[in-house]
PDB file of C-alpha atoms in Angstrom:
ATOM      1  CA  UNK G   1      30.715  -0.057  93.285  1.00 46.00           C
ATOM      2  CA  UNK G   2      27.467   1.597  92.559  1.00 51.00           C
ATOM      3  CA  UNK G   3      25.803   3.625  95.098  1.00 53.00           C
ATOM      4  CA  UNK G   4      23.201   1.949  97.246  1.00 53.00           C
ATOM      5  CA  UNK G   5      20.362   4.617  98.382  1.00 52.00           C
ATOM      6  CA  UNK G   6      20.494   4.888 102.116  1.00 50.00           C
ATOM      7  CA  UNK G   7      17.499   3.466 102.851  1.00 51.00           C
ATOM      8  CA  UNK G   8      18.373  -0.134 101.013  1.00 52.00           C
ATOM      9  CA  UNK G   9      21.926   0.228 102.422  1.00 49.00           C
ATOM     10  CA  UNK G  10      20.435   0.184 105.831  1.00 48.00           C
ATOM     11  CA  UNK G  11      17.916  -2.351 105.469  1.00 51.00           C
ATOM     12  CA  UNK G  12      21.094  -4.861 103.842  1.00 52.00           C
ATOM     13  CA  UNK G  13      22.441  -4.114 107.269  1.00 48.00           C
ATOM     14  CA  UNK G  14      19.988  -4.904 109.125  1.00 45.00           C
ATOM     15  CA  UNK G  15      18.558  -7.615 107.024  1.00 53.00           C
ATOM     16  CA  UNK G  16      21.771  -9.697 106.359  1.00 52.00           C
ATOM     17  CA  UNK G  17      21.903 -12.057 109.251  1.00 45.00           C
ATOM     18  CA  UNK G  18      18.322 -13.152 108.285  1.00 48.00           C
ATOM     19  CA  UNK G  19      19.807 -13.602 104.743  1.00 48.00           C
ATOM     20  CA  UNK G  20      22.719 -15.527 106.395  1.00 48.00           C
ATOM     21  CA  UNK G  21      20.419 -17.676 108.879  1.00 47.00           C
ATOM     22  CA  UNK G  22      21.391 -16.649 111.805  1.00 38.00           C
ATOM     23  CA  UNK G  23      18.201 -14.755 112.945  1.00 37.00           C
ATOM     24  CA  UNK G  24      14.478 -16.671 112.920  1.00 40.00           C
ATOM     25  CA  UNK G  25      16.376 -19.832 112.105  1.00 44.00           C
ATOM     26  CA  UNK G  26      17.022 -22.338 109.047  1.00 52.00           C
ATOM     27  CA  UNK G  27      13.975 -23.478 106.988  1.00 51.00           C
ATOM     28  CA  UNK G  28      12.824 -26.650 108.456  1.00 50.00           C
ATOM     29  CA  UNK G  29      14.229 -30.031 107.402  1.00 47.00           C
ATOM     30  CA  UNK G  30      10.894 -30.099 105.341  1.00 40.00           C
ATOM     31  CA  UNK G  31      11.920 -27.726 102.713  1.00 51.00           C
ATOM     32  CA  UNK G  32      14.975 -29.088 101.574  1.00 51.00           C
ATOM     33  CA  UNK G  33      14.935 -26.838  98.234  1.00 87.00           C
ATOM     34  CA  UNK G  34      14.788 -23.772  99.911  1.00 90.00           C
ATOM     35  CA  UNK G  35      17.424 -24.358 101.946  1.00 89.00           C
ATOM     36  CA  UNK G  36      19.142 -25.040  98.673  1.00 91.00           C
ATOM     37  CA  UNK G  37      18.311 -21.862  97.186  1.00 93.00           C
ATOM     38  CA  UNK G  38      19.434 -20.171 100.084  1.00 95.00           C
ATOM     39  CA  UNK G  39      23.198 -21.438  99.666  1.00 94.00           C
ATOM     40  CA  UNK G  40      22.853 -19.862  96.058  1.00 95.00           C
ATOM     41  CA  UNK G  41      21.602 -16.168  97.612  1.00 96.00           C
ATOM     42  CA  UNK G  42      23.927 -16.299 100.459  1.00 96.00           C
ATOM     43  CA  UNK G  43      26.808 -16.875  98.253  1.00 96.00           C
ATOM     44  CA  UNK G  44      25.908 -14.463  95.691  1.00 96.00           C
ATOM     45  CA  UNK G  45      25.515 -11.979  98.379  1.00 96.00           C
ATOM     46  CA  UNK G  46      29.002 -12.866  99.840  1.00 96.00           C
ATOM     47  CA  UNK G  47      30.426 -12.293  96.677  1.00 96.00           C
ATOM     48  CA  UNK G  48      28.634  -8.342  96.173  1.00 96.00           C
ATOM     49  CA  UNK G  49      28.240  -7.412  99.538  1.00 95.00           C
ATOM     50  CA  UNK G  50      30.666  -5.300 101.279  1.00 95.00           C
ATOM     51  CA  UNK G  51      31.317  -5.047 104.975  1.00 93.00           C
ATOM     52  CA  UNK G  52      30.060  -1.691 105.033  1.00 95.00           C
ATOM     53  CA  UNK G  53      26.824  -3.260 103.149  1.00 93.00           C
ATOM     54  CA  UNK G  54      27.372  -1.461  99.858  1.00 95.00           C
ATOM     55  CA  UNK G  55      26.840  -3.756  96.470  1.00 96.00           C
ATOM     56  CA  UNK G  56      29.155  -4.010  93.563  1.00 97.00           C
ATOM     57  CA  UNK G  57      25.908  -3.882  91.291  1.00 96.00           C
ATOM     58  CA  UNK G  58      28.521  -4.391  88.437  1.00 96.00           C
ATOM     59  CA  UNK G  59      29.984  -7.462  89.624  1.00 97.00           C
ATOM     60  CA  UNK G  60      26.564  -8.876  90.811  1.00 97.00           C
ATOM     61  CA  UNK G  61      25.061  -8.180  87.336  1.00 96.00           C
ATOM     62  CA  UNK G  62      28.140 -10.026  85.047  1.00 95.00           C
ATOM     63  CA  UNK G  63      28.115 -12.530  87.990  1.00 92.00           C
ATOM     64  CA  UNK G  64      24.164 -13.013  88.371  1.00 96.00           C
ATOM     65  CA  UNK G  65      23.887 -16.576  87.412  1.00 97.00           C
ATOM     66  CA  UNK G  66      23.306 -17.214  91.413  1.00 96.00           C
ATOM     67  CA  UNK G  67      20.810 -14.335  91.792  1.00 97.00           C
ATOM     68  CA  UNK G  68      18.801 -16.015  89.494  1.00 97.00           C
ATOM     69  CA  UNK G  69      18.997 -19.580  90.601  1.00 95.00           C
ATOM     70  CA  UNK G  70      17.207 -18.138  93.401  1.00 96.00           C
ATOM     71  CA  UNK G  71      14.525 -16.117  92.071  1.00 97.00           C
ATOM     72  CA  UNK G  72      13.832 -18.448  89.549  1.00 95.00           C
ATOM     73  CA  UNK G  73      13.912 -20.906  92.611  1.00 95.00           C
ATOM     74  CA  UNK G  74      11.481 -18.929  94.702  1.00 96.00           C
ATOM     75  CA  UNK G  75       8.798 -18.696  92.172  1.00 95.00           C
ATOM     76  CA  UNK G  76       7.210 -22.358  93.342  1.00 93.00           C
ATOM     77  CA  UNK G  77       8.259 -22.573  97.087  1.00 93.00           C
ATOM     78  CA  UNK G  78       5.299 -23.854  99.388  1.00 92.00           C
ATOM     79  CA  UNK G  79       5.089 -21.524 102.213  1.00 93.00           C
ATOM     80  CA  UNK G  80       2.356 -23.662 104.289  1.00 90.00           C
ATOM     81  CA  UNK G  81       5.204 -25.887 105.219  1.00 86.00           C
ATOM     82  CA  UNK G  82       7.308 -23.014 106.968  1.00 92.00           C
ATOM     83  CA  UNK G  83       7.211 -21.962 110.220  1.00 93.00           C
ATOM     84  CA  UNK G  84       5.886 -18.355 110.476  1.00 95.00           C
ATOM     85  CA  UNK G  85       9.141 -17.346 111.345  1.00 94.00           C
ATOM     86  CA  UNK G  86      10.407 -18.851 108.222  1.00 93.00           C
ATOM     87  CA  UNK G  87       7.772 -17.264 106.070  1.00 95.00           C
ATOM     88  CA  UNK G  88       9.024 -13.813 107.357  1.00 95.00           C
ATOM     89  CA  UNK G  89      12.462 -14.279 106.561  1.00 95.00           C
ATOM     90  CA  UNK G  90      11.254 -16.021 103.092  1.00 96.00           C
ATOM     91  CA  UNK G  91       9.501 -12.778 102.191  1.00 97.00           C
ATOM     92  CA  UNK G  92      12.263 -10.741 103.745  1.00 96.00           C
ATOM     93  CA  UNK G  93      14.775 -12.292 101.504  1.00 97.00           C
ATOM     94  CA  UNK G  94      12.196 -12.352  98.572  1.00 97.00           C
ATOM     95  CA  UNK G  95      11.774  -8.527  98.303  1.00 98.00           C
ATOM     96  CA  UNK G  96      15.948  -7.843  98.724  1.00 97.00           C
ATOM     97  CA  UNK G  97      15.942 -10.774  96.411  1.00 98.00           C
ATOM     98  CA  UNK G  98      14.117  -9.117  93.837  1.00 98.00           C
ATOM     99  CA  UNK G  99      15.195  -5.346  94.615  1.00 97.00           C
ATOM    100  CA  UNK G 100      18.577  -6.221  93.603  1.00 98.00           C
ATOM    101  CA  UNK G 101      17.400  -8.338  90.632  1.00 98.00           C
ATOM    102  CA  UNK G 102      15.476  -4.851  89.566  1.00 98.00           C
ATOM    103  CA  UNK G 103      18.364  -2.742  89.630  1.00 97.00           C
ATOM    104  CA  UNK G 104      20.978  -5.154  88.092  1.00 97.00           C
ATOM    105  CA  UNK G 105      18.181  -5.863  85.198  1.00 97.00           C
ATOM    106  CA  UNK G 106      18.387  -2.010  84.463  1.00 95.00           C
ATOM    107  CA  UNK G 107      21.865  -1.119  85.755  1.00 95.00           C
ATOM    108  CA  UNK G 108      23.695   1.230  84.984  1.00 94.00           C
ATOM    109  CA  UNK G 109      20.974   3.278  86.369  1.00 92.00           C
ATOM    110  CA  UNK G 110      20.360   6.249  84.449  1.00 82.00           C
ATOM    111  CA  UNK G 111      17.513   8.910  84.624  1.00 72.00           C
ATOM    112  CA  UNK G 112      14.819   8.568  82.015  1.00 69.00           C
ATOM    113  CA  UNK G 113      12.962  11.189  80.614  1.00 70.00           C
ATOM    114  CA  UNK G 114      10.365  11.848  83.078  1.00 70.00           C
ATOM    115  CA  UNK G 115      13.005  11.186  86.158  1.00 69.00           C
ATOM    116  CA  UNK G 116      12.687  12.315  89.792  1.00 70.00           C
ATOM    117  CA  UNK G 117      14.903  14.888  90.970  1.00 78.00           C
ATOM    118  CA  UNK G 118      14.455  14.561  94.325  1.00 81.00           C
ATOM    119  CA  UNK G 119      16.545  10.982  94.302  1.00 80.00           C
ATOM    120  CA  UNK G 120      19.835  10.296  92.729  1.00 85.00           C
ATOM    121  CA  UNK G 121      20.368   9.771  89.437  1.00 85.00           C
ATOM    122  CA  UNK G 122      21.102   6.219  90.005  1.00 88.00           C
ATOM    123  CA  UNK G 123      18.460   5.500  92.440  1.00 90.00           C
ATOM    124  CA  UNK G 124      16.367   2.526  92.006  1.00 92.00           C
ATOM    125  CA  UNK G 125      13.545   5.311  92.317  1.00 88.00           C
ATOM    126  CA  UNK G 126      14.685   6.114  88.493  1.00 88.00           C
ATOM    127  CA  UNK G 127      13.465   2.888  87.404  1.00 92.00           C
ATOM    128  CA  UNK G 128       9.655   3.245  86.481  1.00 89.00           C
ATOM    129  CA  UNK G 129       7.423   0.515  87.808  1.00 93.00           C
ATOM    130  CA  UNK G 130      10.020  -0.525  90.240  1.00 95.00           C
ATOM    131  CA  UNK G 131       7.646  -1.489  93.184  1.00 94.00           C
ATOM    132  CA  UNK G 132       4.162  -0.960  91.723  1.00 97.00           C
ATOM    133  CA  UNK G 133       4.352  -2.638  88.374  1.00 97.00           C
ATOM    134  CA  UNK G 134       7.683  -5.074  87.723  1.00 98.00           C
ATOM    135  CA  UNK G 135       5.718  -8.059  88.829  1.00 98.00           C
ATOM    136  CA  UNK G 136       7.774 -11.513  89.891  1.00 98.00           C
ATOM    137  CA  UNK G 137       6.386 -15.513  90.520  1.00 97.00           C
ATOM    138  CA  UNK G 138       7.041 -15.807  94.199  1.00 97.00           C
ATOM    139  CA  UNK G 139       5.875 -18.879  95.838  1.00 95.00           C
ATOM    140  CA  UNK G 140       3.036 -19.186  93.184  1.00 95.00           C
ATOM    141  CA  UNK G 141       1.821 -15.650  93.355  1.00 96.00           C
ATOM    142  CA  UNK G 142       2.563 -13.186  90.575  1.00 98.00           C
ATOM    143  CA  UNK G 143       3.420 -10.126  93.179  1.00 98.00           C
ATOM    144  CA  UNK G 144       5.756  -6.934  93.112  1.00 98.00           C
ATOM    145  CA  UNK G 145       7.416  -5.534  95.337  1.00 98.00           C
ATOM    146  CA  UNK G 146       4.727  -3.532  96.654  1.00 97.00           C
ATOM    147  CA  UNK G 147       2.603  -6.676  96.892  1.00 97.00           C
ATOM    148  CA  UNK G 148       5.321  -8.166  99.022  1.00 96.00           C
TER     149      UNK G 148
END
């Protein structure tokens, strides 16, 4: 398994019963398709995620086909017909969404020439334009991370 950076290890943690719905609820009934592509995320992070919340990047990258299915998903979702609650876990599973389809895009991880040493070699901080310029459709918006 790759090494997660402590900080995304602890917001997994944290952020996996949202992912799993059991915290802020189920999209409505009205948004049948996201509720869809939630099934697709939620088994895609069953299959990566340890119980100690670390991510077999490798496995999740040969296996991504699910990933995708629900950031491609997310790119057209109409938030005005979620709750606010549901918009905050949409977002919340839109940025882990997209973190992990940053690192598996560029995984292995590997320093590049201009590299910070202050982070692991195999950070997603190694990445350049991680959160400021790797920009993703996301319920009609062109947005990165940052944005989110």
């Amino acid at each position: 398994m790759g090494e997660l950076p402590l900080r995304i290890r602890m917001l997994f943690c944290l952020l996996l019963p949202i992912v799993n719905g059991m915290t802020l609820g189920s999209p409505s009934d009205a948004i049948p398709k996201y509720s869809e592509l939630l099934r697709f995320y939620d088994l895609a992070l069953s299959r990566v995620v340890s119980k100690q919340g670390r991510v077999d990047y490798s496995n999740l990258q040969s296996e991504r086909i699910l990933l995708d299915r629900f950031v491609d998903g997310i790119a057209s979702i109409p938030l005005k017909r979620m709750s606010k609650p549901e918009q905050l876990a949409f977002w919340i599973n839109a940025y882990n969404a997209l973190t992990l389809r940053i690192i598996i895009d560029h995984y292995p991880i590997r320093p590049g020439i201009i590299s910070n040493p202050m982070y692991p070699s195999n950070s997603i901080r190694q990445i350049p334009g991680a959160w400021n310029k790797i920009k993703f459709r996301i319920a009609g918006q062109l947005l990165t991370l940052d944005n989110i």
